[in-house]
PDB file of C-alpha atoms in Angstrom:
ATOM      1  CA  UNK A 474      40.440  15.247 -13.522  1.00 42.00           C
ATOM      2  CA  UNK A 475      41.660  12.706 -16.392  1.00 49.00           C
ATOM      3  CA  UNK A 476      45.616  11.228 -16.394  1.00 56.00           C
ATOM      4  CA  UNK A 477      47.231  12.851 -19.133  1.00 64.00           C
ATOM      5  CA  UNK A 478      49.042  10.468 -21.396  1.00 66.00           C
ATOM      6  CA  UNK A 479      52.733  10.767 -21.993  1.00 73.00           C
ATOM      7  CA  UNK A 480      54.765  10.732 -25.503  1.00 75.00           C
ATOM      8  CA  UNK A 481      55.972   7.601 -25.025  1.00 76.00           C
ATOM      9  CA  UNK A 482      52.892   6.053 -23.677  1.00 75.00           C
ATOM     10  CA  UNK A 483      50.960   8.107 -26.982  1.00 76.00           C
ATOM     11  CA  UNK A 484      53.694   6.276 -29.581  1.00 78.00           C
ATOM     12  CA  UNK A 485      52.903   2.595 -27.583  1.00 77.00           C
ATOM     13  CA  UNK A 486      49.362   3.244 -27.688  1.00 75.00           C
ATOM     14  CA  UNK A 487      49.654   3.409 -31.472  1.00 77.00           C
ATOM     15  CA  UNK A 488      51.977   1.065 -32.191  1.00 75.00           C
ATOM     16  CA  UNK A 489      49.353  -1.533 -30.508  1.00 71.00           C
ATOM     17  CA  UNK A 490      46.740  -0.250 -32.749  1.00 69.00           C
ATOM     18  CA  UNK A 491      48.590  -0.489 -35.509  1.00 70.00           C
ATOM     19  CA  UNK A 492      50.018  -4.256 -35.372  1.00 68.00           C
ATOM     20  CA  UNK A 493      46.412  -5.764 -34.017  1.00 63.00           C
ATOM     21  CA  UNK A 494      47.389  -5.579 -30.327  1.00 60.00           C
ATOM     22  CA  UNK A 495      44.257  -3.544 -29.458  1.00 56.00           C
ATOM     23  CA  UNK A 496      41.139  -3.645 -30.696  1.00 61.00           C
ATOM     24  CA  UNK A 497      39.383  -0.608 -30.814  1.00 58.00           C
ATOM     25  CA  UNK A 498      35.815  -1.715 -30.857  1.00 61.00           C
ATOM     26  CA  UNK A 499      36.330  -3.067 -27.305  1.00 61.00           C
ATOM     27  CA  UNK A 500      37.907   0.425 -26.213  1.00 56.00           C
ATOM     28  CA  UNK A 501      34.787   2.060 -27.191  1.00 57.00           C
ATOM     29  CA  UNK A 502      32.585  -0.880 -25.746  1.00 57.00           C
ATOM     30  CA  UNK A 503      33.892  -0.225 -22.719  1.00 55.00           C
ATOM     31  CA  UNK A 504      33.868   2.833 -22.535  1.00 54.00           C
ATOM     32  CA  UNK A 505      30.814   4.977 -19.966  1.00 56.00           C
ATOM     33  CA  UNK A 506      27.824   5.233 -21.733  1.00 57.00           C
ATOM     34  CA  UNK A 507      26.429   8.715 -21.343  1.00 62.00           C
ATOM     35  CA  UNK A 508      22.783   9.383 -21.484  1.00 59.00           C
ATOM     36  CA  UNK A 509      21.350  11.940 -23.429  1.00 62.00           C
ATOM     37  CA  UNK A 510      18.984  14.841 -21.644  1.00 56.00           C
ATOM     38  CA  UNK A 511      16.683  17.233 -23.072  1.00 58.00           C
ATOM     39  CA  UNK A 512      17.320  20.260 -21.745  1.00 56.00           C
ATOM     40  CA  UNK A 513      13.961  22.083 -23.934  1.00 58.00           C
ATOM     41  CA  UNK A 514      12.168  19.212 -21.808  1.00 57.00           C
ATOM     42  CA  UNK A 515      13.511  18.499 -18.418  1.00 58.00           C
ATOM     43  CA  UNK A 516      12.089  15.377 -16.475  1.00 66.00           C
ATOM     44  CA  UNK A 517       9.129  16.281 -14.099  1.00 77.00           C
ATOM     45  CA  UNK A 518       8.756  13.163 -12.077  1.00 83.00           C
ATOM     46  CA  UNK A 519      11.756  13.132  -9.530  1.00 85.00           C
ATOM     47  CA  UNK A 520      14.025   9.609  -9.487  1.00 88.00           C
ATOM     48  CA  UNK A 521      12.121   9.081  -5.375  1.00 88.00           C
ATOM     49  CA  UNK A 522       8.990   8.552  -7.124  1.00 87.00           C
ATOM     50  CA  UNK A 523       9.999   6.453  -9.669  1.00 90.00           C
ATOM     51  CA  UNK A 524      11.492   4.471  -6.938  1.00 90.00           C
ATOM     52  CA  UNK A 525       8.525   4.735  -5.324  1.00 88.00           C
ATOM     53  CA  UNK A 526       6.067   3.843  -8.635  1.00 90.00           C
ATOM     54  CA  UNK A 527       8.464   0.305  -8.480  1.00 91.00           C
ATOM     55  CA  UNK A 528       7.897  -0.454  -5.144  1.00 89.00           C
ATOM     56  CA  UNK A 529       4.403  -0.117  -5.837  1.00 89.00           C
ATOM     57  CA  UNK A 530       4.329  -2.044  -8.880  1.00 91.00           C
ATOM     58  CA  UNK A 531       6.381  -4.901  -7.901  1.00 91.00           C
ATOM     59  CA  UNK A 532       3.503  -5.471  -4.774  1.00 90.00           C
ATOM     60  CA  UNK A 533       1.013  -5.164  -7.508  1.00 91.00           C
ATOM     61  CA  UNK A 534       2.587  -7.919  -9.723  1.00 92.00           C
ATOM     62  CA  UNK A 535       2.302 -10.703  -6.915  1.00 91.00           C
ATOM     63  CA  UNK A 536      -1.541  -9.845  -6.706  1.00 90.00           C
ATOM     64  CA  UNK A 537      -1.812  -9.925 -10.513  1.00 91.00           C
ATOM     65  CA  UNK A 538       0.029 -13.231 -10.510  1.00 92.00           C
ATOM     66  CA  UNK A 539      -2.058 -14.504  -7.900  1.00 90.00           C
ATOM     67  CA  UNK A 540      -4.938 -13.710  -9.808  1.00 90.00           C
ATOM     68  CA  UNK A 541      -4.446 -14.631 -13.299  1.00 90.00           C
ATOM     69  CA  UNK A 542      -3.450 -18.024 -11.953  1.00 89.00           C
ATOM     70  CA  UNK A 543      -6.842 -18.386 -10.670  1.00 88.00           C
ATOM     71  CA  UNK A 544      -8.801 -17.400 -13.595  1.00 89.00           C
ATOM     72  CA  UNK A 545      -7.086 -19.056 -15.838  1.00 88.00           C
ATOM     73  CA  UNK A 546      -5.971 -22.523 -14.292  1.00 87.00           C
ATOM     74  CA  UNK A 547      -2.384 -21.632 -15.903  1.00 86.00           C
ATOM     75  CA  UNK A 548       0.568 -20.966 -13.770  1.00 87.00           C
ATOM     76  CA  UNK A 549       1.763 -17.112 -14.397  1.00 90.00           C
ATOM     77  CA  UNK A 550       4.813 -14.205 -13.542  1.00 92.00           C
ATOM     78  CA  UNK A 551       4.199 -10.762 -13.850  1.00 93.00           C
ATOM     79  CA  UNK A 552       7.653  -8.530 -13.198  1.00 93.00           C
ATOM     80  CA  UNK A 553       7.760  -5.267 -13.412  1.00 94.00           C
ATOM     81  CA  UNK A 554      10.303  -5.192 -16.415  1.00 93.00           C
ATOM     82  CA  UNK A 555      10.381  -0.681 -16.657  1.00 92.00           C
ATOM     83  CA  UNK A 556       9.352   2.238 -15.020  1.00 93.00           C
ATOM     84  CA  UNK A 557      10.298   5.714 -17.243  1.00 92.00           C
ATOM     85  CA  UNK A 558       8.704   9.338 -17.524  1.00 92.00           C
ATOM     86  CA  UNK A 559       7.502   9.928 -20.863  1.00 90.00           C
ATOM     87  CA  UNK A 560       4.551  12.529 -22.750  1.00 91.00           C
ATOM     88  CA  UNK A 561       1.717  11.003 -23.712  1.00 90.00           C
ATOM     89  CA  UNK A 562       1.351  12.157 -27.375  1.00 88.00           C
ATOM     90  CA  UNK A 563       4.745   9.411 -27.317  1.00 89.00           C
ATOM     91  CA  UNK A 564       3.729   6.741 -25.797  1.00 90.00           C
ATOM     92  CA  UNK A 565       0.137   6.616 -27.597  1.00 89.00           C
ATOM     93  CA  UNK A 566       2.160   7.100 -31.268  1.00 88.00           C
ATOM     94  CA  UNK A 567       3.848   3.251 -30.061  1.00 87.00           C
ATOM     95  CA  UNK A 568       0.109   1.867 -29.168  1.00 86.00           C
ATOM     96  CA  UNK A 569      -1.084  -0.393 -31.925  1.00 82.00           C
ATOM     97  CA  UNK A 570      -3.764   0.361 -34.274  1.00 76.00           C
ATOM     98  CA  UNK A 571      -6.271  -2.350 -32.162  1.00 80.00           C
ATOM     99  CA  UNK A 572      -5.665  -2.343 -28.656  1.00 87.00           C
ATOM    100  CA  UNK A 573      -7.101  -3.571 -25.418  1.00 90.00           C
ATOM    101  CA  UNK A 574      -7.249  -0.011 -23.065  1.00 92.00           C
ATOM    102  CA  UNK A 575      -8.990   0.403 -19.669  1.00 93.00           C
ATOM    103  CA  UNK A 576      -9.673   3.486 -18.447  1.00 93.00           C
ATOM    104  CA  UNK A 577      -9.798   4.008 -14.406  1.00 92.00           C
ATOM    105  CA  UNK A 578     -10.887   6.829 -12.401  1.00 91.00           C
ATOM    106  CA  UNK A 579      -9.116   7.442  -9.439  1.00 88.00           C
ATOM    107  CA  UNK A 580     -11.097   7.828  -6.264  1.00 88.00           C
ATOM    108  CA  UNK A 581      -9.681   9.626  -3.052  1.00 82.00           C
ATOM    109  CA  UNK A 582     -10.330   9.636   0.376  1.00 78.00           C
ATOM    110  CA  UNK A 583     -11.995  13.089   0.459  1.00 77.00           C
ATOM    111  CA  UNK A 584     -14.505  11.179  -2.164  1.00 79.00           C
ATOM    112  CA  UNK A 585     -12.890  13.161  -4.986  1.00 81.00           C
ATOM    113  CA  UNK A 586     -12.492  11.511  -8.320  1.00 84.00           C
ATOM    114  CA  UNK A 587      -9.397  12.583 -10.635  1.00 81.00           C
ATOM    115  CA  UNK A 588      -9.715  14.497 -13.822  1.00 81.00           C
ATOM    116  CA  UNK A 589      -7.740  12.322 -15.239  1.00 85.00           C
ATOM    117  CA  UNK A 590      -7.196   8.461 -15.648  1.00 91.00           C
ATOM    118  CA  UNK A 591      -4.930   5.750 -15.456  1.00 91.00           C
ATOM    119  CA  UNK A 592      -4.379   3.710 -18.456  1.00 93.00           C
ATOM    120  CA  UNK A 593      -4.099   0.118 -18.696  1.00 94.00           C
ATOM    121  CA  UNK A 594      -3.478  -1.200 -21.990  1.00 94.00           C
ATOM    122  CA  UNK A 595      -3.202  -5.581 -22.325  1.00 93.00           C
ATOM    123  CA  UNK A 596      -1.086  -6.234 -25.411  1.00 91.00           C
ATOM    124  CA  UNK A 597      -3.276  -8.205 -28.107  1.00 89.00           C
ATOM    125  CA  UNK A 598      -0.725 -11.911 -28.495  1.00 88.00           C
ATOM    126  CA  UNK A 599      -1.800 -11.983 -24.153  1.00 90.00           C
ATOM    127  CA  UNK A 600      -5.116 -10.841 -24.558  1.00 91.00           C
ATOM    128  CA  UNK A 601      -5.623 -13.571 -27.232  1.00 90.00           C
ATOM    129  CA  UNK A 602      -3.765 -15.986 -25.041  1.00 90.00           C
ATOM    130  CA  UNK A 603      -6.192 -15.273 -22.299  1.00 91.00           C
ATOM    131  CA  UNK A 604      -9.174 -15.273 -24.242  1.00 90.00           C
ATOM    132  CA  UNK A 605      -8.310 -19.029 -25.513  1.00 89.00           C
ATOM    133  CA  UNK A 606      -8.132 -20.241 -21.627  1.00 89.00           C
ATOM    134  CA  UNK A 607     -11.343 -18.222 -21.050  1.00 89.00           C
ATOM    135  CA  UNK A 608     -13.258 -20.148 -23.165  1.00 89.00           C
ATOM    136  CA  UNK A 609     -11.886 -23.354 -22.699  1.00 86.00           C
ATOM    137  CA  UNK A 610      -8.592 -23.635 -24.954  1.00 85.00           C
ATOM    138  CA  UNK A 611      -4.487 -24.768 -23.772  1.00 82.00           C
ATOM    139  CA  UNK A 612      -4.126 -20.991 -24.018  1.00 79.00           C
ATOM    140  CA  UNK A 613      -1.583 -20.928 -26.646  1.00 77.00           C
ATOM    141  CA  UNK A 614      -0.188 -18.175 -28.954  1.00 75.00           C
ATOM    142  CA  UNK A 615      -1.630 -16.878 -32.666  1.00 72.00           C
ATOM    143  CA  UNK A 616      -1.853 -14.365 -34.529  1.00 70.00           C
ATOM    144  CA  UNK A 617      -4.804 -12.333 -34.550  1.00 73.00           C
ATOM    145  CA  UNK A 618      -4.518  -9.058 -36.705  1.00 76.00           C
ATOM    146  CA  UNK A 619      -8.112  -7.622 -36.123  1.00 82.00           C
ATOM    147  CA  UNK A 620     -10.325  -5.709 -33.668  1.00 84.00           C
ATOM    148  CA  UNK A 621     -11.914  -7.351 -31.227  1.00 88.00           C
ATOM    149  CA  UNK A 622     -15.628  -8.733 -30.685  1.00 90.00           C
ATOM    150  CA  UNK A 623     -18.485  -8.209 -28.776  1.00 92.00           C
ATOM    151  CA  UNK A 624     -17.700 -11.485 -26.743  1.00 93.00           C
ATOM    152  CA  UNK A 625     -13.947 -10.989 -26.546  1.00 92.00           C
ATOM    153  CA  UNK A 626     -14.332  -7.675 -25.148  1.00 94.00           C
ATOM    154  CA  UNK A 627     -16.542  -8.568 -22.634  1.00 94.00           C
ATOM    155  CA  UNK A 628     -14.214 -11.407 -21.011  1.00 94.00           C
ATOM    156  CA  UNK A 629     -11.508  -9.576 -21.135  1.00 94.00           C
ATOM    157  CA  UNK A 630     -13.688  -6.852 -19.424  1.00 93.00           C
ATOM    158  CA  UNK A 631     -14.384  -9.148 -16.267  1.00 93.00           C
ATOM    159  CA  UNK A 632     -10.685  -9.714 -16.208  1.00 93.00           C
ATOM    160  CA  UNK A 633      -9.561  -6.048 -16.133  1.00 93.00           C
ATOM    161  CA  UNK A 634     -11.700  -5.249 -13.348  1.00 93.00           C
ATOM    162  CA  UNK A 635     -10.490  -7.604 -11.138  1.00 90.00           C
ATOM    163  CA  UNK A 636      -6.938  -6.288 -11.908  1.00 91.00           C
ATOM    164  CA  UNK A 637      -7.977  -2.957 -11.952  1.00 91.00           C
ATOM    165  CA  UNK A 638     -10.158  -3.050  -8.791  1.00 87.00           C
ATOM    166  CA  UNK A 639      -6.834  -4.104  -6.687  1.00 84.00           C
ATOM    167  CA  UNK A 640      -5.104  -1.685  -8.218  1.00 87.00           C
ATOM    168  CA  UNK A 641      -5.591   0.773  -5.456  1.00 82.00           C
ATOM    169  CA  UNK A 642      -4.821  -1.413  -2.476  1.00 81.00           C
ATOM    170  CA  UNK A 643      -1.238  -1.446  -3.321  1.00 80.00           C
ATOM    171  CA  UNK A 644      -1.185   2.458  -3.163  1.00 78.00           C
ATOM    172  CA  UNK A 645      -1.929   2.336   0.614  1.00 74.00           C
ATOM    173  CA  UNK A 646       1.488   2.873   1.949  1.00 71.00           C
ATOM    174  CA  UNK A 647       1.153   5.836   0.454  1.00 73.00           C
ATOM    175  CA  UNK A 648      -2.356   7.314   0.340  1.00 76.00           C
ATOM    176  CA  UNK A 649      -5.727   4.960   0.682  1.00 78.00           C
ATOM    177  CA  UNK A 650      -7.496   5.170  -3.108  1.00 82.00           C
ATOM    178  CA  UNK A 651      -9.568   3.439  -4.983  1.00 86.00           C
ATOM    179  CA  UNK A 652      -9.644   2.452  -8.321  1.00 89.00           C
ATOM    180  CA  UNK A 653     -12.582   1.593 -10.553  1.00 90.00           C
ATOM    181  CA  UNK A 654     -12.269   0.677 -14.370  1.00 92.00           C
ATOM    182  CA  UNK A 655     -14.984   2.949 -16.138  1.00 92.00           C
ATOM    183  CA  UNK A 656     -14.387   2.218 -20.097  1.00 91.00           C
ATOM    184  CA  UNK A 657     -12.640  -0.639 -22.405  1.00 92.00           C
ATOM    185  CA  UNK A 658     -11.316   1.352 -25.340  1.00 91.00           C
ATOM    186  CA  UNK A 659      -9.842  -0.743 -28.817  1.00 89.00           C
ATOM    187  CA  UNK A 660      -8.558   2.981 -30.180  1.00 85.00           C
ATOM    188  CA  UNK A 661      -6.045   4.519 -28.317  1.00 80.00           C
ATOM    189  CA  UNK A 662      -6.594   7.725 -30.543  1.00 81.00           C
ATOM    190  CA  UNK A 663      -9.748   8.209 -29.004  1.00 83.00           C
ATOM    191  CA  UNK A 664      -8.801   8.701 -25.736  1.00 84.00           C
ATOM    192  CA  UNK A 665      -9.663  12.179 -24.440  1.00 82.00           C
ATOM    193  CA  UNK A 666      -8.798  12.585 -20.587  1.00 83.00           C
ATOM    194  CA  UNK A 667      -5.381  12.563 -20.810  1.00 88.00           C
ATOM    195  CA  UNK A 668      -3.612  15.733 -23.294  1.00 86.00           C
ATOM    196  CA  UNK A 669      -1.365  15.063 -25.778  1.00 84.00           C
ATOM    197  CA  UNK A 670       1.470  17.123 -24.251  1.00 87.00           C
ATOM    198  CA  UNK A 671       0.887  15.705 -20.549  1.00 89.00           C
ATOM    199  CA  UNK A 672       3.635  13.953 -18.724  1.00 90.00           C
ATOM    200  CA  UNK A 673       2.864  10.104 -17.529  1.00 92.00           C
ATOM    201  CA  UNK A 674       4.864   7.824 -16.230  1.00 93.00           C
ATOM    202  CA  UNK A 675       5.045   4.543 -17.896  1.00 94.00           C
ATOM    203  CA  UNK A 676       5.166   0.763 -15.778  1.00 94.00           C
ATOM    204  CA  UNK A 677       5.609  -1.489 -17.858  1.00 95.00           C
ATOM    205  CA  UNK A 678       4.750  -5.515 -16.823  1.00 95.00           C
ATOM    206  CA  UNK A 679       6.427  -8.057 -18.406  1.00 94.00           C
ATOM    207  CA  UNK A 680       3.842 -11.454 -18.169  1.00 93.00           C
ATOM    208  CA  UNK A 681       4.502 -15.087 -18.355  1.00 91.00           C
ATOM    209  CA  UNK A 682       1.635 -17.230 -19.329  1.00 86.00           C
ATOM    210  CA  UNK A 683       2.263 -21.191 -19.886  1.00 78.00           C
ATOM    211  CA  UNK A 684       4.529 -20.676 -23.033  1.00 81.00           C
ATOM    212  CA  UNK A 685       3.594 -17.373 -23.848  1.00 85.00           C
ATOM    213  CA  UNK A 686       4.493 -14.041 -23.151  1.00 89.00           C
ATOM    214  CA  UNK A 687       2.857 -10.395 -22.842  1.00 90.00           C
ATOM    215  CA  UNK A 688       3.027  -6.903 -21.629  1.00 93.00           C
ATOM    216  CA  UNK A 689       0.610  -5.243 -19.662  1.00 94.00           C
ATOM    217  CA  UNK A 690       0.993  -1.333 -19.452  1.00 94.00           C
ATOM    218  CA  UNK A 691       0.063   1.194 -16.755  1.00 94.00           C
ATOM    219  CA  UNK A 692      -0.054   5.238 -18.198  1.00 94.00           C
ATOM    220  CA  UNK A 693      -0.222   7.214 -14.855  1.00 91.00           C
ATOM    221  CA  UNK A 694      -0.688  10.765 -15.215  1.00 91.00           C
ATOM    222  CA  UNK A 695       1.676  13.369 -14.008  1.00 89.00           C
ATOM    223  CA  UNK A 696      -1.286  15.160 -12.288  1.00 88.00           C
ATOM    224  CA  UNK A 697      -3.015  11.939 -10.488  1.00 88.00           C
ATOM    225  CA  UNK A 698       0.623  11.511  -9.091  1.00 87.00           C
ATOM    226  CA  UNK A 699       0.419  14.714  -8.172  1.00 85.00           C
ATOM    227  CA  UNK A 700      -2.518  14.646  -6.475  1.00 85.00           C
ATOM    228  CA  UNK A 701      -2.180  11.882  -4.658  1.00 84.00           C
ATOM    229  CA  UNK A 702       1.492  12.930  -3.137  1.00 82.00           C
ATOM    230  CA  UNK A 703       0.087  15.935  -2.553  1.00 82.00           C
ATOM    231  CA  UNK A 704      -2.930  14.866  -0.485  1.00 77.00           C
ATOM    232  CA  UNK A 705      -1.179  12.011   1.255  1.00 74.00           C
ATOM    233  CA  UNK A 706       0.978  14.753   2.750  1.00 69.00           C
ATOM    234  CA  UNK A 707      -1.710  16.813   3.999  1.00 65.00           C
ATOM    235  CA  UNK A 708      -3.252  13.572   5.490  1.00 59.00           C
ATOM    236  CA  UNK A 709      -0.243  13.156   7.388  1.00 52.00           C
ATOM    237  CA  UNK A 710      -0.412  16.814   8.937  1.00 50.00           C
ATOM    238  CA  UNK A 711      -3.836  16.652   9.492  1.00 50.00           C
ATOM    239  CA  UNK A 712      -3.237  13.138  11.396  1.00 54.00           C
ATOM    240  CA  UNK A 713      -0.175  13.992  12.853  1.00 52.00           C
ATOM    241  CA  UNK A 714      -2.345  17.294  14.817  1.00 52.00           C
ATOM    242  CA  UNK A 715      -5.354  15.041  15.048  1.00 55.00           C
ATOM    243  CA  UNK A 716      -3.085  12.551  17.425  1.00 57.00           C
ATOM    244  CA  UNK A 717      -1.199  15.875  18.896  1.00 59.00           C
ATOM    245  CA  UNK A 718      -5.108  17.223  19.932  1.00 63.00           C
ATOM    246  CA  UNK A 719      -6.205  14.300  21.323  1.00 71.00           C
ATOM    247  CA  UNK A 720      -3.132  14.059  23.573  1.00 72.00           C
ATOM    248  CA  UNK A 721      -3.991  17.294  24.737  1.00 68.00           C
ATOM    249  CA  UNK A 722      -7.514  16.579  24.793  1.00 72.00           C
ATOM    250  CA  UNK A 723      -6.548  13.632  27.346  1.00 74.00           C
ATOM    251  CA  UNK A 724      -4.124  15.602  29.599  1.00 72.00           C
ATOM    252  CA  UNK A 725      -6.974  18.196  29.635  1.00 71.00           C
ATOM    253  CA  UNK A 726      -9.588  15.653  31.261  1.00 74.00           C
ATOM    254  CA  UNK A 727      -7.118  13.759  33.190  1.00 74.00           C
ATOM    255  CA  UNK A 728      -6.115  17.445  35.145  1.00 72.00           C
ATOM    256  CA  UNK A 729      -9.623  18.163  35.577  1.00 68.00           C
ATOM    257  CA  UNK A 730     -10.143  14.342  37.301  1.00 73.00           C
ATOM    258  CA  UNK A 731      -7.392  13.961  39.296  1.00 74.00           C
ATOM    259  CA  UNK A 732      -8.540  16.148  42.184  1.00 72.00           C
ATOM    260  CA  UNK A 733     -12.420  14.119  41.597  1.00 75.00           C
ATOM    261  CA  UNK A 734     -12.884  12.715  45.359  1.00 80.00           C
ATOM    262  CA  UNK A 735     -13.455   8.930  45.049  1.00 82.00           C
ATOM    263  CA  UNK A 736     -14.647   6.443  47.908  1.00 85.00           C
ATOM    264  CA  UNK A 737     -12.426   3.500  48.740  1.00 85.00           C
ATOM    265  CA  UNK A 738     -14.080   1.104  50.656  1.00 85.00           C
ATOM    266  CA  UNK A 739     -12.299  -2.161  52.301  1.00 84.00           C
ATOM    267  CA  UNK A 740     -14.444  -5.361  52.118  1.00 84.00           C
ATOM    268  CA  UNK A 741     -13.726  -7.991  55.219  1.00 82.00           C
ATOM    269  CA  UNK A 742     -16.086 -10.332  54.319  1.00 83.00           C
ATOM    270  CA  UNK A 743     -19.473 -11.689  52.860  1.00 84.00           C
ATOM    271  CA  UNK A 744     -22.189 -13.322  54.739  1.00 85.00           C
ATOM    272  CA  UNK A 745     -25.468 -15.083  53.300  1.00 87.00           C
ATOM    273  CA  UNK A 746     -28.207 -14.776  55.622  1.00 86.00           C
ATOM    274  CA  UNK A 747     -32.631 -15.530  55.202  1.00 89.00           C
ATOM    275  CA  UNK A 748     -34.734 -12.444  55.890  1.00 89.00           C
ATOM    276  CA  UNK A 749     -35.906 -14.448  58.894  1.00 87.00           C
ATOM    277  CA  UNK A 750     -32.236 -14.633  60.511  1.00 85.00           C
ATOM    278  CA  UNK A 751     -32.127 -10.781  59.595  1.00 87.00           C
ATOM    279  CA  UNK A 752     -35.203  -9.786  61.536  1.00 90.00           C
ATOM    280  CA  UNK A 753     -33.910 -11.864  64.722  1.00 88.00           C
ATOM    281  CA  UNK A 754     -30.295 -10.534  64.769  1.00 88.00           C
ATOM    282  CA  UNK A 755     -29.590  -8.829  68.557  1.00 90.00           C
ATOM    283  CA  UNK A 756     -26.859  -6.599  69.424  1.00 90.00           C
ATOM    284  CA  UNK A 757     -24.079  -9.565  70.406  1.00 86.00           C
ATOM    285  CA  UNK A 758     -24.878 -12.138  67.493  1.00 87.00           C
ATOM    286  CA  UNK A 759     -21.899 -13.162  65.345  1.00 86.00           C
ATOM    287  CA  UNK A 760     -21.631 -13.444  61.733  1.00 85.00           C
ATOM    288  CA  UNK A 761     -19.509 -15.532  59.787  1.00 85.00           C
ATOM    289  CA  UNK A 762     -17.706 -14.100  57.058  1.00 83.00           C
ATOM    290  CA  UNK A 763     -16.472 -15.999  53.908  1.00 82.00           C
ATOM    291  CA  UNK A 764     -12.941 -14.629  54.500  1.00 81.00           C
ATOM    292  CA  UNK A 765     -10.451 -16.454  56.251  1.00 81.00           C
ATOM    293  CA  UNK A 766      -8.654 -13.736  58.215  1.00 80.00           C
ATOM    294  CA  UNK A 767      -5.319 -14.340  57.211  1.00 81.00           C
ATOM    295  CA  UNK A 768      -6.373 -13.960  53.902  1.00 84.00           C
ATOM    296  CA  UNK A 769      -5.941 -10.396  51.845  1.00 86.00           C
ATOM    297  CA  UNK A 770      -9.304  -8.546  51.718  1.00 84.00           C
ATOM    298  CA  UNK A 771     -11.115  -6.680  48.569  1.00 87.00           C
ATOM    299  CA  UNK A 772     -10.527  -3.192  47.953  1.00 86.00           C
ATOM    300  CA  UNK A 773     -13.112  -1.077  46.253  1.00 86.00           C
ATOM    301  CA  UNK A 774     -12.736   2.173  44.623  1.00 86.00           C
ATOM    302  CA  UNK A 775     -16.035   3.718  44.234  1.00 82.00           C
ATOM    303  CA  UNK A 776     -17.701   0.413  44.245  1.00 80.00           C
ATOM    304  CA  UNK A 777     -15.724  -1.818  42.082  1.00 86.00           C
ATOM    305  CA  UNK A 778     -12.653  -3.775  43.226  1.00 86.00           C
ATOM    306  CA  UNK A 779      -9.459  -2.402  42.357  1.00 88.00           C
ATOM    307  CA  UNK A 780      -7.037  -3.846  45.163  1.00 89.00           C
ATOM    308  CA  UNK A 781      -6.345  -6.631  47.434  1.00 87.00           C
ATOM    309  CA  UNK A 782      -4.144  -5.917  50.834  1.00 87.00           C
ATOM    310  CA  UNK A 783      -4.243  -6.715  54.152  1.00 86.00           C
ATOM    311  CA  UNK A 784      -6.488  -5.269  57.284  1.00 82.00           C
ATOM    312  CA  UNK A 785      -4.578  -3.600  60.212  1.00 85.00           C
ATOM    313  CA  UNK A 786      -4.410  -0.782  62.458  1.00 84.00           C
ATOM    314  CA  UNK A 787      -1.974   2.349  62.920  1.00 85.00           C
ATOM    315  CA  UNK A 788      -2.300   5.343  65.482  1.00 83.00           C
ATOM    316  CA  UNK A 789      -5.147   4.043  66.827  1.00 84.00           C
ATOM    317  CA  UNK A 790      -7.326   4.077  63.555  1.00 84.00           C
ATOM    318  CA  UNK A 791      -8.191   0.961  61.144  1.00 83.00           C
ATOM    319  CA  UNK A 792      -5.621   0.833  58.156  1.00 86.00           C
ATOM    320  CA  UNK A 793      -5.527  -1.434  54.846  1.00 84.00           C
ATOM    321  CA  UNK A 794      -2.169  -2.484  53.617  1.00 85.00           C
ATOM    322  CA  UNK A 795      -2.480  -3.057  49.281  1.00 87.00           C
ATOM    323  CA  UNK A 796      -0.487  -6.564  48.504  1.00 87.00           C
ATOM    324  CA  UNK A 797      -2.200  -6.448  44.875  1.00 86.00           C
ATOM    325  CA  UNK A 798      -3.389  -4.517  41.484  1.00 87.00           C
ATOM    326  CA  UNK A 799      -6.456  -6.147  40.360  1.00 84.00           C
ATOM    327  CA  UNK A 800      -8.015  -3.666  37.813  1.00 77.00           C
TER     328      UNK A 800
END
């Protein structure tokens, strides 16, 4: 409960305000900021999902940094600036007339392809810096209020393919998906793969390249997010059931073979002899073995060496004491 001021405290506050000892603007600035919430269109994306996406695209930024630095031979730094939920028509209406928009298909582990598409938009200042560098320039920023030429679209398309190709691998901690660039669009009004009223998540990446900065914006429809999370949950349950099934099969196999009869043989030693020696052997002949009398003998289980041990007798029967396990 808020603290109730006494009459003396109220008088003191009014006196300070009238005398100028207290700055009203500072008091207002120190007030807790309250974010408006529209109950007519409640948020559909959970905070956990937003946090998950931020982690995924922070990893993706490191890959993009490496790729752009390698392709352009310039120092590049890419960071996640913002991850927020929006409505597609709000995002689409905020775009410029001329855009560089990559349409990305998502392929799931069961070989099905998403109905919607992920959109990747590169801001115009950044795209022209990239074009300048790819064509041998210094990579300086300059203004161009025009559409892209076919050659420029070809160069930027190859660059986008490289960035999109590795986007799916950053989802592997959640679900292994493949991402593929299917089309380049320069007019955002022609995009039909996402309904205007669909909920989307906008991931804004800040790109610092040479002395220039720009944005790469990734627009992910909620339908794709829902499908990924649903399939990830199903695959997790299926994997657990599969592991449990394998353990049960292993236990059943072990139970069935435990009663199998095996032949155990103690090998005292080995010797080599010619066929002529064997043909002339007589009762009472001695065969010199390769094993010293004080050394352990080999113990074979169904013809394979499993143990080493010492030969002896017990209760008028030959026995072998196992000294070492070798299998």
